[in-house]
Tab-separated table of C-alpha atoms in Angstrom:
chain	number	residue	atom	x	y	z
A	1	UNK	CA	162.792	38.753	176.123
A	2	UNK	CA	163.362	38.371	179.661
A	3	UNK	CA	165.913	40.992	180.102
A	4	UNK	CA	163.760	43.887	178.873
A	5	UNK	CA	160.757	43.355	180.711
A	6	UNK	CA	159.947	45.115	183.979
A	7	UNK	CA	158.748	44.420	186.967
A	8	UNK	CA	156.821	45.977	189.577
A	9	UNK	CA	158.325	45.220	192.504
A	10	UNK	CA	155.796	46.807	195.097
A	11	UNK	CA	154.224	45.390	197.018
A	12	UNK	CA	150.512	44.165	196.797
A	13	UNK	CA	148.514	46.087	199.021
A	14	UNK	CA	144.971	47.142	199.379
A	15	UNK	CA	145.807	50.276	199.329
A	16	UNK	CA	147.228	49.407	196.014
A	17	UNK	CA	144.668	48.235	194.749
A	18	UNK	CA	142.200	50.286	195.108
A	19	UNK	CA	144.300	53.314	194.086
A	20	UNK	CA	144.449	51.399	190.823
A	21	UNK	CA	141.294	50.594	190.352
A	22	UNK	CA	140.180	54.244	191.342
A	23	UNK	CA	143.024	55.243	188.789
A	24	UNK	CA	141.936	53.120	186.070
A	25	UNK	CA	138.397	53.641	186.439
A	26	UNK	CA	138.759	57.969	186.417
A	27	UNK	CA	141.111	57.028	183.216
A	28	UNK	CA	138.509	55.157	181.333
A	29	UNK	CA	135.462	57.041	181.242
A	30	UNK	CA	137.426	60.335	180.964
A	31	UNK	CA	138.698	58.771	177.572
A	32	UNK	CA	135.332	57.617	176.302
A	33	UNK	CA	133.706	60.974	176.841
A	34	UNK	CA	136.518	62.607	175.166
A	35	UNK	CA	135.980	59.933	172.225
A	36	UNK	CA	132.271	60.457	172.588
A	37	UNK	CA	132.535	64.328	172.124
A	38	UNK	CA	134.862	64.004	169.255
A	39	UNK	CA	132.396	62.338	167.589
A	40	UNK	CA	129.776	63.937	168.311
A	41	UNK	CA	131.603	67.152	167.271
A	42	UNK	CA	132.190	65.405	164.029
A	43	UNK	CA	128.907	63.851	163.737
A	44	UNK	CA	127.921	67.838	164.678
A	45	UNK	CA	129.712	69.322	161.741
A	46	UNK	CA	128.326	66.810	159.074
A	47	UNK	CA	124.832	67.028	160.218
A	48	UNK	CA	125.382	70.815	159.887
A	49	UNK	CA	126.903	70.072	156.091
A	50	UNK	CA	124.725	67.433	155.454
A	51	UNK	CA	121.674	69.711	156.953
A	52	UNK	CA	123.326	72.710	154.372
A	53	UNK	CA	124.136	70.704	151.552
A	54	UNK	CA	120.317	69.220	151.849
A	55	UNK	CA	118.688	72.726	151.860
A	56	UNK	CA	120.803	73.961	149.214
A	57	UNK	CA	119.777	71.284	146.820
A	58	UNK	CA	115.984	72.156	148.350
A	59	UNK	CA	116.326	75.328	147.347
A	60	UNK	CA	117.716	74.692	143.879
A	61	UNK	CA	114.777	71.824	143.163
A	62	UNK	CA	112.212	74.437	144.393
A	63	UNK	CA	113.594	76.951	142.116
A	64	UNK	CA	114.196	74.516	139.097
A	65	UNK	CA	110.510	73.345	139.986
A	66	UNK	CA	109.150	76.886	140.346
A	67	UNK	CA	110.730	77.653	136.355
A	68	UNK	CA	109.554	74.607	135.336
A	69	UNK	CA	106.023	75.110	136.668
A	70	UNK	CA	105.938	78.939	135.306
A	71	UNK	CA	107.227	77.824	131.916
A	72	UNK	CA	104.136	75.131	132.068
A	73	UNK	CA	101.864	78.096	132.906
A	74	UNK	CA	103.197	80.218	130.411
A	75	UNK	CA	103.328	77.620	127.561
A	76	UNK	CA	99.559	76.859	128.480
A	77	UNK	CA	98.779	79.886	128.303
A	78	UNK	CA	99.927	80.701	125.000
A	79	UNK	CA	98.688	77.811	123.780
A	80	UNK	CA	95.278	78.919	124.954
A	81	UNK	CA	95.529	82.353	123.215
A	82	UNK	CA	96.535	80.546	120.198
A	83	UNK	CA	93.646	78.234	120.349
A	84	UNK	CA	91.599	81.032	120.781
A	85	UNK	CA	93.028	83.028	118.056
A	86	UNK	CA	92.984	79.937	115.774
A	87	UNK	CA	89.477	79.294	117.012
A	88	UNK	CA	88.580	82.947	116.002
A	89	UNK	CA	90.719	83.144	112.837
A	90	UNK	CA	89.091	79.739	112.185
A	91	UNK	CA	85.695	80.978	110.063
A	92	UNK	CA	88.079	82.857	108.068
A	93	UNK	CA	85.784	86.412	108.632
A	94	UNK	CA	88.777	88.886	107.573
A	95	UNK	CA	88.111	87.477	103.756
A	96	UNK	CA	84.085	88.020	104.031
A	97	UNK	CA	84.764	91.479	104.848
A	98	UNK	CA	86.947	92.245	101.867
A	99	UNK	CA	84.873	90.716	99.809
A	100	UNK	CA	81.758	93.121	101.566
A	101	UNK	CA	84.030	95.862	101.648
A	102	UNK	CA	85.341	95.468	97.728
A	103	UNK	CA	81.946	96.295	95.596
A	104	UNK	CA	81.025	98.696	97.940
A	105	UNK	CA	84.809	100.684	96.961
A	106	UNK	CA	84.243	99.876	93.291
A	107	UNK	CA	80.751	101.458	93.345
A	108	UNK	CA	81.855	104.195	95.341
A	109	UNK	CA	84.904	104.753	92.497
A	110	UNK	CA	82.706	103.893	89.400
A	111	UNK	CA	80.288	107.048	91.312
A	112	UNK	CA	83.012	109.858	91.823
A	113	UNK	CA	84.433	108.805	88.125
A	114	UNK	CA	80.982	109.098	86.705
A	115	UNK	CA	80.205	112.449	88.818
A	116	UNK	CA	83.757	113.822	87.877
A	117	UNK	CA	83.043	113.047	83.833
A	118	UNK	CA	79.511	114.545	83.955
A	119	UNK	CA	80.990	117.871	85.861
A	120	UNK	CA	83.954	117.700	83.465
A	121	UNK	CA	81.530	117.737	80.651
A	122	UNK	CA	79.320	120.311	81.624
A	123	UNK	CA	82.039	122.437	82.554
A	124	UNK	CA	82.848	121.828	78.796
A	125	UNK	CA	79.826	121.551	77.176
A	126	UNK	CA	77.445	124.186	78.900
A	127	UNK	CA	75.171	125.370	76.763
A	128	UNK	CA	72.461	126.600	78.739
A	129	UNK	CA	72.004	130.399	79.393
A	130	UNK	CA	71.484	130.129	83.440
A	131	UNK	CA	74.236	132.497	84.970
A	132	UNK	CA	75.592	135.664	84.900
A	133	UNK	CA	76.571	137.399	81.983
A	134	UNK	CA	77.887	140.637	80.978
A	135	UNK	CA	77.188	142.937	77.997
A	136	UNK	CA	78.402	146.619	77.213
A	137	UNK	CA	76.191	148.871	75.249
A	138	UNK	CA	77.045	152.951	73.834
A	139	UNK	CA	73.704	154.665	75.053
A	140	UNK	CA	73.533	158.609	73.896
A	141	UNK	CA	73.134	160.282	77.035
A	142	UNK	CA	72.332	163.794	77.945
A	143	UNK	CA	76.205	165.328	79.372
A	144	UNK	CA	76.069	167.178	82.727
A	145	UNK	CA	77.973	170.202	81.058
A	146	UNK	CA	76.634	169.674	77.546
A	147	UNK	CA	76.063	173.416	75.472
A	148	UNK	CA	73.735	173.448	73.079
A	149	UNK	CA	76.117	172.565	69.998
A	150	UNK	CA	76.570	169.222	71.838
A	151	UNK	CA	73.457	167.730	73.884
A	152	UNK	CA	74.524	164.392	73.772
A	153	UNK	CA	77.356	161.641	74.440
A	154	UNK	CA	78.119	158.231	73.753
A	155	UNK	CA	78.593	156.314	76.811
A	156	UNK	CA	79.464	152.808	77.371
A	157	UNK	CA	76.971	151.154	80.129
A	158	UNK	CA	78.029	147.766	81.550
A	159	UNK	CA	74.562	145.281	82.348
A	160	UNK	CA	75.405	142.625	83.723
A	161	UNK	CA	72.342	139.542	83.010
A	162	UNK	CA	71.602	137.489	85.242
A	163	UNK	CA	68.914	133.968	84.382
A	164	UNK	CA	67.429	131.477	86.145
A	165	UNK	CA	64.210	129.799	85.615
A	166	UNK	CA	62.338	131.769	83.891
A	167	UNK	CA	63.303	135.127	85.583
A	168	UNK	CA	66.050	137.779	84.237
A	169	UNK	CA	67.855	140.553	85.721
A	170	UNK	CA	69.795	143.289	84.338
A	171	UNK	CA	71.447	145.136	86.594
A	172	UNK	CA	73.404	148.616	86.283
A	173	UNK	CA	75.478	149.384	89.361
A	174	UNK	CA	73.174	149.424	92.013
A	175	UNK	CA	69.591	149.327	89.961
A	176	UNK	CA	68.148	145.997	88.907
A	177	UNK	CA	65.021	145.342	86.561
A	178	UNK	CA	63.189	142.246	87.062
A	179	UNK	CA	61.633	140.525	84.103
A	180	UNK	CA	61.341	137.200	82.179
A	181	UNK	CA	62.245	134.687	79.222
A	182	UNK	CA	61.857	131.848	77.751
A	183	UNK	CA	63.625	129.757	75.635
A	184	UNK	CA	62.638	127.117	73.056
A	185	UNK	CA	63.224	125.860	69.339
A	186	UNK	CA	61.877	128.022	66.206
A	187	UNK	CA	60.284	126.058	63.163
A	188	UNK	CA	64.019	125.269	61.707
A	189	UNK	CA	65.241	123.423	64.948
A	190	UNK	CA	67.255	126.107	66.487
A	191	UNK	CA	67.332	127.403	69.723
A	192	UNK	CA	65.635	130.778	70.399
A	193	UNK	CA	64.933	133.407	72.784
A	194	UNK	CA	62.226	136.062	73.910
A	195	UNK	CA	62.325	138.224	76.887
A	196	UNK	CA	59.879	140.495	78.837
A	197	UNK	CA	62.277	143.039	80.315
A	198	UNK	CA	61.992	146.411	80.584
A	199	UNK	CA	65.396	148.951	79.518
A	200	UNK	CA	65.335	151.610	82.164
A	201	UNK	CA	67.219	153.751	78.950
A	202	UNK	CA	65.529	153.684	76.695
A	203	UNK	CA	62.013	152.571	77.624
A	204	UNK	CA	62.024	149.760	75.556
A	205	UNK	CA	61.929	145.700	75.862
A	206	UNK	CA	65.067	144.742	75.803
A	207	UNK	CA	64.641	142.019	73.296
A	208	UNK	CA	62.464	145.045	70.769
A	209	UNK	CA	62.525	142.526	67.897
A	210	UNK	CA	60.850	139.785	69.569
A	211	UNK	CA	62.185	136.186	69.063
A	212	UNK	CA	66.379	136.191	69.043
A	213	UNK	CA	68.088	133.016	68.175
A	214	UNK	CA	70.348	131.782	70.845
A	215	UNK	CA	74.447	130.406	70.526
A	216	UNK	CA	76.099	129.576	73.190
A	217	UNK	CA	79.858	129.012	72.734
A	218	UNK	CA	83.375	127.955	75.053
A	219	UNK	CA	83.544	126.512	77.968
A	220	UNK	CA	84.137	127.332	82.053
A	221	UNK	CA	87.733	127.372	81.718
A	222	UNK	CA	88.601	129.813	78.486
A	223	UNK	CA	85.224	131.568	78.761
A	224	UNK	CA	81.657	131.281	77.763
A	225	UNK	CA	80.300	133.471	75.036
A	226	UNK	CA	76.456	133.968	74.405
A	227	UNK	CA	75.329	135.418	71.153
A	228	UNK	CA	71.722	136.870	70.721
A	229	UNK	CA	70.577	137.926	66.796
A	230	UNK	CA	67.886	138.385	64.856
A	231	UNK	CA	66.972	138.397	61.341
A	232	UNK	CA	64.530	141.604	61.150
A	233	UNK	CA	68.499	143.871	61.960
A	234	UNK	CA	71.314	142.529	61.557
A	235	UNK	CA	73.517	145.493	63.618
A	236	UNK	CA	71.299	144.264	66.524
A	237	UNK	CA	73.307	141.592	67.744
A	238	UNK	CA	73.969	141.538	71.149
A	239	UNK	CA	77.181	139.373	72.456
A	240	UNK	CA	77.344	138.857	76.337
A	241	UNK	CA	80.320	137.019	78.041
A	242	UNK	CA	80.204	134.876	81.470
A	243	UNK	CA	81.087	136.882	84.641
A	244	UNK	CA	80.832	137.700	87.821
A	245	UNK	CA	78.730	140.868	89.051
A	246	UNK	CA	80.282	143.099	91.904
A	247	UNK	CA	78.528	145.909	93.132
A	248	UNK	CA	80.021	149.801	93.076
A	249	UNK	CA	81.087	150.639	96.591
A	250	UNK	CA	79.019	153.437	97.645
A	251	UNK	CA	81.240	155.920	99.437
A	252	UNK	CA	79.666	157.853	102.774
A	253	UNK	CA	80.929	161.916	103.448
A	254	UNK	CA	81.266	163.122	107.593
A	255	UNK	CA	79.188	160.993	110.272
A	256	UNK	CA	75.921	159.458	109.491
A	257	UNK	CA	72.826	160.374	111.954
A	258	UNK	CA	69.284	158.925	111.067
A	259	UNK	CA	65.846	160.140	112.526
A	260	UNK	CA	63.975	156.946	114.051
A	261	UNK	CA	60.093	158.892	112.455
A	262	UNK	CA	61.358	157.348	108.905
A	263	UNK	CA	63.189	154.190	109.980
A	264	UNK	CA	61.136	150.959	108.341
A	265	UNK	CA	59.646	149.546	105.383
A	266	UNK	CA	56.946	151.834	103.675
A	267	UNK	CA	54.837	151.402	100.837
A	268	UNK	CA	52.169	152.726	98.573
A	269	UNK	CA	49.841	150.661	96.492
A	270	UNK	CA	47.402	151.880	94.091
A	271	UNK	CA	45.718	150.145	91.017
A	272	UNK	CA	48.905	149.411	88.157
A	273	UNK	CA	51.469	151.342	91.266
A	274	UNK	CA	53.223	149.334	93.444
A	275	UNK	CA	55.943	151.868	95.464
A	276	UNK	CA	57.856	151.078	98.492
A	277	UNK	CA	60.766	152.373	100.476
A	278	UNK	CA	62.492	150.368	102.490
A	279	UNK	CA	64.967	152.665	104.913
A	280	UNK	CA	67.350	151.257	107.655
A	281	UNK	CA	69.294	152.391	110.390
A	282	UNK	CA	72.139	151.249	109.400
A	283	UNK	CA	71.941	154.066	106.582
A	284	UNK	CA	71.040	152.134	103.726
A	285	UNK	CA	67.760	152.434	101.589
A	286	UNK	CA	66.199	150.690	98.837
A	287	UNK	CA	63.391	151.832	96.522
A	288	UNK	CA	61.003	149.653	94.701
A	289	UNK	CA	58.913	150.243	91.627
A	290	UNK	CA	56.371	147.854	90.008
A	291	UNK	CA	53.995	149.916	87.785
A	292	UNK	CA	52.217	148.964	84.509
A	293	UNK	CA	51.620	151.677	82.224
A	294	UNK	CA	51.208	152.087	78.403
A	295	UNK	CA	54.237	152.586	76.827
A	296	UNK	CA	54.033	156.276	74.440
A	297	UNK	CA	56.437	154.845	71.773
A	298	UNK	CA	54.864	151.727	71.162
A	299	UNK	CA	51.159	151.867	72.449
A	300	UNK	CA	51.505	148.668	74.024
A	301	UNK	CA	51.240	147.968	77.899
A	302	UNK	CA	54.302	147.127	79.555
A	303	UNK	CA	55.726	146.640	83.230
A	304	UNK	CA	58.717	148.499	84.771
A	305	UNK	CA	59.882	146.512	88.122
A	306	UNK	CA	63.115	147.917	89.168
A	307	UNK	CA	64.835	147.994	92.518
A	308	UNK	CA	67.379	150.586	93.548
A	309	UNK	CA	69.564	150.260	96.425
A	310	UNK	CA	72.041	152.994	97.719
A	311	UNK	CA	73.034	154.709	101.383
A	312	UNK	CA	70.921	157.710	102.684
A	313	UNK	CA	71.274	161.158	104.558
A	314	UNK	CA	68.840	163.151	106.117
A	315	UNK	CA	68.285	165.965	107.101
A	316	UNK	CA	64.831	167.645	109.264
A	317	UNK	CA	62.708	168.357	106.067
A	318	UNK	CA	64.554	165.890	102.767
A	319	UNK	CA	66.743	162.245	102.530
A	320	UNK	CA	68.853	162.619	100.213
A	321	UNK	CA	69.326	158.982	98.697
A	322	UNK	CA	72.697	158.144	96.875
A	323	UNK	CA	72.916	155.382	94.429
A	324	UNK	CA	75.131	154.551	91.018
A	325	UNK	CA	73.491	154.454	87.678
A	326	UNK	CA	76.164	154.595	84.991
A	327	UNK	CA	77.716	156.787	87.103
A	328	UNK	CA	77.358	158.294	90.966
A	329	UNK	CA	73.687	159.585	91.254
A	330	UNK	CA	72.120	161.011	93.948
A	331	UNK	CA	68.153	162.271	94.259
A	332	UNK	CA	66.359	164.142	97.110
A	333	UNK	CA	63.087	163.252	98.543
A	334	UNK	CA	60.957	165.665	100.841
A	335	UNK	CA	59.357	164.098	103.666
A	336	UNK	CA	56.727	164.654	106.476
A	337	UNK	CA	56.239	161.983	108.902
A	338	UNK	CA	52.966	161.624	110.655
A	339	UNK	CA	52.955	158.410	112.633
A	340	UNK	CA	52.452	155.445	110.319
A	341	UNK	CA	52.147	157.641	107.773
A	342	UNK	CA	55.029	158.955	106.050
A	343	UNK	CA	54.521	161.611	103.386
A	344	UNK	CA	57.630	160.914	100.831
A	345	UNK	CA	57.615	163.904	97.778
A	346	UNK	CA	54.037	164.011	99.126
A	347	UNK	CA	52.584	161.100	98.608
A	348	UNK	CA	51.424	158.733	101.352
A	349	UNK	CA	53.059	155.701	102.281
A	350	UNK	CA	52.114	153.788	105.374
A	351	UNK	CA	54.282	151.324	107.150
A	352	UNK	CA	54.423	147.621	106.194
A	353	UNK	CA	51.329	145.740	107.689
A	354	UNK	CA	49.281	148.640	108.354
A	355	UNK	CA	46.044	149.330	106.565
A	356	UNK	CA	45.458	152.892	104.655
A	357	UNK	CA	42.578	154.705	105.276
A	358	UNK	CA	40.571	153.715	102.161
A	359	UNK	CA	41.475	149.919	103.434
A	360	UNK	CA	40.474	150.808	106.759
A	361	UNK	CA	36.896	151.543	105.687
């Protein structure tokens, strides 16, 4: 052991010494601050790791916490909409209304059924006379180029009938006569008919025989029949079917000019006369006749009211009125006007609303 140690063989000095002691004291302290910065570089870097690691895992508990409390929220929420849905849904108000709601859609079905079966029944089983119906009757008629061998032709005129109430039309073309009927039940139970109407051909009541007994037959969808007879002739029978009237088109020649002196509604009234013409602008015209006079065939009283409408022309001294009656007819009319008088085939008529002279005193 001896033999490999070493000695110093210097000598002690002061000098010595103190260079040693300076030597070992710079050593020291450089060493400890080098050990002291190591670990403070180490204690450095896991502070940092420690500091990264600790807000990482802050930052995933906030998040985690942040779900959990917005799942909470959510949850409660829903729960709360379901409470209050189950709290609505709770007096059970959806059946209530159904069971409101049912009778009121029976009743309503039970009403439409019942409605359809009546009009399904009437459309089947009219019987009443109200409507329009058309008839065709051969009238002899004086021909426009009849000779003397041969005054007279057959022609076939359509009326078409129409009732309601107890008022009857019978229009031809474009003239109408007004009259009226009834009709009730004869001594034997069956259904019969009079009427007040006077035929513009032939001058007669329609109905000459009196009382008619009444069939009505078919229905709206094959066509309804209605069969008038009488017992006093049996080739009077009359036999009308349902239809719908449409009036003849009245055809206008070259440009139409009216004269304002005639335009309005004029009318003459004397005891059993009732006249009126009724002219427009437009160029249409309608003529009205109520009169009750004696009848020459008969010697009974009777009443013509008739209405004729048709289109007009004029001229400085005539209108010339244009209508269809069994066929295109056309009449002329002088006139004179002389303010609210207008002279028409020279007899006065005053305008609508203003007195005549004999009124006027």
């Amino acid at each position: 052991m001896d033999e490999n140690k070493e000695f110093n063989t210097e000598p002690v000095t002061e000098e010595n010494v103190e260079n040693t002691a300076a030597s070992d004291a710079v050593s020291e302290p450089a060493e400890v601050v080098s050990e002291a910065a190591a670990a403070a570089e180490n204690t450095a870097e896991e502070t940092a790791e420690n500091a990264q690691d600790t807000a990482q895992e802050a930052a995933e508990v906030a998040q985690d916490t942040a779900q959990e409390t917005a799942d909470t929220a959510f949850d409660a929420a829903a729960g709360t909409v379901t409470e209050a849905t189950d709290s609505t849904a709770a007096p059970v108000v959806e059946p209530k209304k159904k069971m409101i709601m049912k009778p009121i859609i029976i009743a309503a079905c039970i009403v439409v059924v019942f409605a359809l079966a009546a009009l399904l029944f009437f459309l089947f089983n009219n019987s009443g006379v109200e409507g329009t119906w058309h008839y065709v009757r051969q009238v002899p008629m004086l021909a426009a180029d009849a000779t003397d061998d041969e005054a007279v032709e057959n022609v076939d005129v359509d009326y078409y009938f129409t009732f309601k109430g107890n008022e009857v039309q019978a229009t031809i073309g474009t003239v109408t006569t007004k009259g009226t009927y009834t009709v009730s039940k004869n001594t034997e139970g069956k259904s019969v008919m009079t009427m007040d109407l006077t035929d513009l051909i032939t001058s007669y009541n329609f109905l000459p025989y009196g009382e008619y007994e009444l069939t009505v037959s078919g229905n709206s969808f094959t066509g309804r029949k209605l069969v008038l007879t009488t017992p006093s002739d049996e080739t009077a029978k009359i036999e009308m079917e349902s239809a719908t009237y449409t009036a003849p088109k009245l055809e206008r020649e070259g440009e139409f000019e009216t004269n304002s002196a005639i335009v309005g509604k004029w009318v003459f009234q004397q005891e059993g006369y009732n006249l009126s013409y009724d002219i427009k602008s437009d160029g249409t015209i309608q003529y009205r006749e109520n009169v009750t006079q004696m009848n020459m065939y008969t010697g009974t009283s009777m009443t013509i009211d008739y209405v004729i409408d048709g289109i007009y022309e004029v001229n400085d001294s005539a209108i010339t009125m244009h209508f269809y009656y069994t066929k295109d007819t056309s009449m002329d009319i002088t006139y004179q006007a002389d303010g609210d008088t207008l002279y028409l085939n020279s007899i006065p008529f005053v305008k609508e609303g203003v007195a005549t002279p004999a009124e006027a005193q």
